[in-house]
PDB file of C-alpha atoms and ligand atoms in Angstrom:
ATOM      1  CA  UNK A   4      86.190  90.019  98.658  1.00  0.00           C
ATOM      2  CA  UNK A   5      85.121  86.427  97.870  1.00  0.00           C
ATOM      3  CA  UNK A   6      85.962  82.803  98.908  1.00  0.00           C
ATOM      4  CA  UNK A   7      86.060  80.234  96.494  1.00  0.00           C
ATOM      5  CA  UNK A   8      84.235  77.527  98.418  1.00  0.00           C
ATOM      6  CA  UNK A   9      85.411  74.543  96.227  1.00  0.00           C
ATOM      7  CA  UNK A  10      89.222  75.255  97.329  1.00  0.00           C
ATOM      8  CA  UNK A  11      88.600  76.056 101.065  1.00  0.00           C
ATOM      9  CA  UNK A  12      89.501  73.258 103.247  1.00  0.00           C
ATOM     10  CA  UNK A  13      87.887  74.908 106.309  1.00  0.00           C
ATOM     11  CA  UNK A  14      91.290  75.270 108.245  1.00  0.00           C
ATOM     12  CA  UNK A  15      89.427  78.793 110.006  1.00  0.00           C
ATOM     13  CA  UNK A  16      92.756  80.850 109.619  1.00  0.00           C
ATOM     14  CA  UNK A  17      90.630  83.541 107.696  1.00  0.00           C
ATOM     15  CA  UNK A  18      87.948  83.612 110.544  1.00  0.00           C
ATOM     16  CA  UNK A  19      90.776  83.704 113.127  1.00  0.00           C
ATOM     17  CA  UNK A  20      92.775  86.449 111.313  1.00  0.00           C
ATOM     18  CA  UNK A  21      89.744  88.752 110.508  1.00  0.00           C
ATOM     19  CA  UNK A  22      86.833  87.321 112.700  1.00  0.00           C
ATOM     20  CA  UNK A  23      84.581  90.160 112.026  1.00  0.00           C
ATOM     21  CA  UNK A  24      84.762  89.260 108.277  1.00  0.00           C
ATOM     22  CA  UNK A  25      84.555  85.363 107.866  1.00  0.00           C
ATOM     23  CA  UNK A  26      82.370  82.955 109.318  1.00  0.00           C
ATOM     24  CA  UNK A  27      82.404  78.994 109.032  1.00  0.00           C
ATOM     25  CA  UNK A  28      79.506  77.203 107.746  1.00  0.00           C
ATOM     26  CA  UNK A  29      79.231  73.674 107.392  1.00  0.00           C
ATOM     27  CA  UNK A  30      83.254  73.618 107.548  1.00  0.00           C
ATOM     28  CA  UNK A  31      83.519  76.080 104.898  1.00  0.00           C
ATOM     29  CA  UNK A  32      84.294  79.769 105.212  1.00  0.00           C
ATOM     30  CA  UNK A  33      81.945  82.265 104.111  1.00  0.00           C
ATOM     31  CA  UNK A  34      82.425  86.414 103.774  1.00  0.00           C
ATOM     32  CA  UNK A  35      80.083  88.296 105.975  1.00  0.00           C
ATOM     33  CA  UNK A  36      80.115  90.625 103.246  1.00  0.00           C
ATOM     34  CA  UNK A  37      81.065  90.769  99.491  1.00  0.00           C
ATOM     35  CA  UNK A  38      81.755  94.508  99.921  1.00  0.00           C
ATOM     36  CA  UNK A  39      84.082  95.883 102.946  1.00  0.00           C
ATOM     37  CA  UNK A  40      85.934  99.110 103.370  1.00  0.00           C
ATOM     38  CA  UNK A  41      89.564  98.671 102.463  1.00  0.00           C
ATOM     39  CA  UNK A  42      91.173  97.020 105.500  1.00  0.00           C
ATOM     40  CA  UNK A  43      94.710  95.861 105.873  1.00  0.00           C
ATOM     41  CA  UNK A  44      93.829  92.430 108.110  1.00  0.00           C
ATOM     42  CA  UNK A  45      91.390  91.307 104.762  1.00  0.00           C
ATOM     43  CA  UNK A  46      94.955  91.283 103.054  1.00  0.00           C
ATOM     44  CA  UNK A  47      96.371  89.332 105.784  1.00  0.00           C
ATOM     45  CA  UNK A  48      93.672  86.901 105.931  1.00  0.00           C
ATOM     46  CA  UNK A  49      93.941  86.268 102.160  1.00  0.00           C
ATOM     47  CA  UNK A  50      97.877  85.844 102.320  1.00  0.00           C
ATOM     48  CA  UNK A  51      97.536  83.661 105.173  1.00  0.00           C
ATOM     49  CA  UNK A  52      94.948  81.076 103.386  1.00  0.00           C
ATOM     50  CA  UNK A  53      96.771  77.956 102.834  1.00  0.00           C
ATOM     51  CA  UNK A  54      94.899  77.288  99.612  1.00  0.00           C
ATOM     52  CA  UNK A  55      94.519  80.898  98.283  1.00  0.00           C
ATOM     53  CA  UNK A  56      90.708  80.660  98.716  1.00  0.00           C
ATOM     54  CA  UNK A  57      90.424  84.083  99.876  1.00  0.00           C
ATOM     55  CA  UNK A  58      90.339  86.887  97.051  1.00  0.00           C
ATOM     56  CA  UNK A  59      90.488  90.488  97.897  1.00  0.00           C
ATOM     57  CA  UNK A  60      89.759  92.518  94.600  1.00  0.00           C
ATOM     58  CA  UNK A  61      88.828  96.176  93.881  1.00  0.00           C
ATOM     59  CA  UNK A  62      84.841  96.835  93.783  1.00  0.00           C
ATOM     60  CA  UNK A  63      84.952  96.750  90.084  1.00  0.00           C
ATOM     61  CA  UNK A  64      86.928  93.173  89.932  1.00  0.00           C
ATOM     62  CA  UNK A  65      89.212  94.359  87.796  1.00  0.00           C
ATOM     63  CA  UNK A  66      92.535  94.302  90.001  1.00  0.00           C
ATOM     64  CA  UNK A  67      93.177  91.509  92.586  1.00  0.00           C
ATOM     65  CA  UNK A  68      94.665  92.941  95.910  1.00  0.00           C
ATOM     66  CA  UNK A  69      95.454  89.832  97.468  1.00  0.00           C
ATOM     67  CA  UNK A  70      96.576  87.200  97.292  1.00  0.00           C
ATOM     68  CA  UNK A  71      99.462  88.783  95.235  1.00  0.00           C
ATOM     69  CA  UNK A  72      98.528  87.649  91.254  1.00  0.00           C
TER      70      UNK A  72
HETATM   71  S1  LIG B 109      91.942  80.332 105.258  1.00  0.00           S
HETATM   72 FE1  LIG B 109      91.370  79.476 103.759  1.00  0.00          FE
HETATM   73  S2  LIG B 109      91.109  77.412 103.673  1.00  0.00           S
HETATM   74 FE2  LIG B 109      91.252  78.187 105.796  1.00  0.00          FE
HETATM   75  S3  LIG B 109      88.902  78.448 106.087  1.00  0.00           S
HETATM   76 FE3  LIG B 109      89.641  80.230 105.432  1.00  0.00          FE
HETATM   77  S4  LIG B 109      89.306  80.251 103.226  1.00  0.00           S
HETATM   78 FE4  LIG B 109      88.867  78.078 103.934  1.00  0.00          FE
END
């Protein structure tokens, strides 16, 4: 999982949706861990981001899980 820091507008929705997974630093979201166990709340966070800055992928990075490609 990653956050496109250039795209993030600091809305805080991801941190509100999945507080154990994101933290806002200087108004930009940062994932607390790059590799995480599968969790539907991460899909919800990615789908809720207004600028699609949260990207959840398989560990090998080959398949994007959310937001839907
Ligand atoms: S929901 Fe998107 S825009 Fe808002 S803080 Fe998270 S990554 Fe940034």
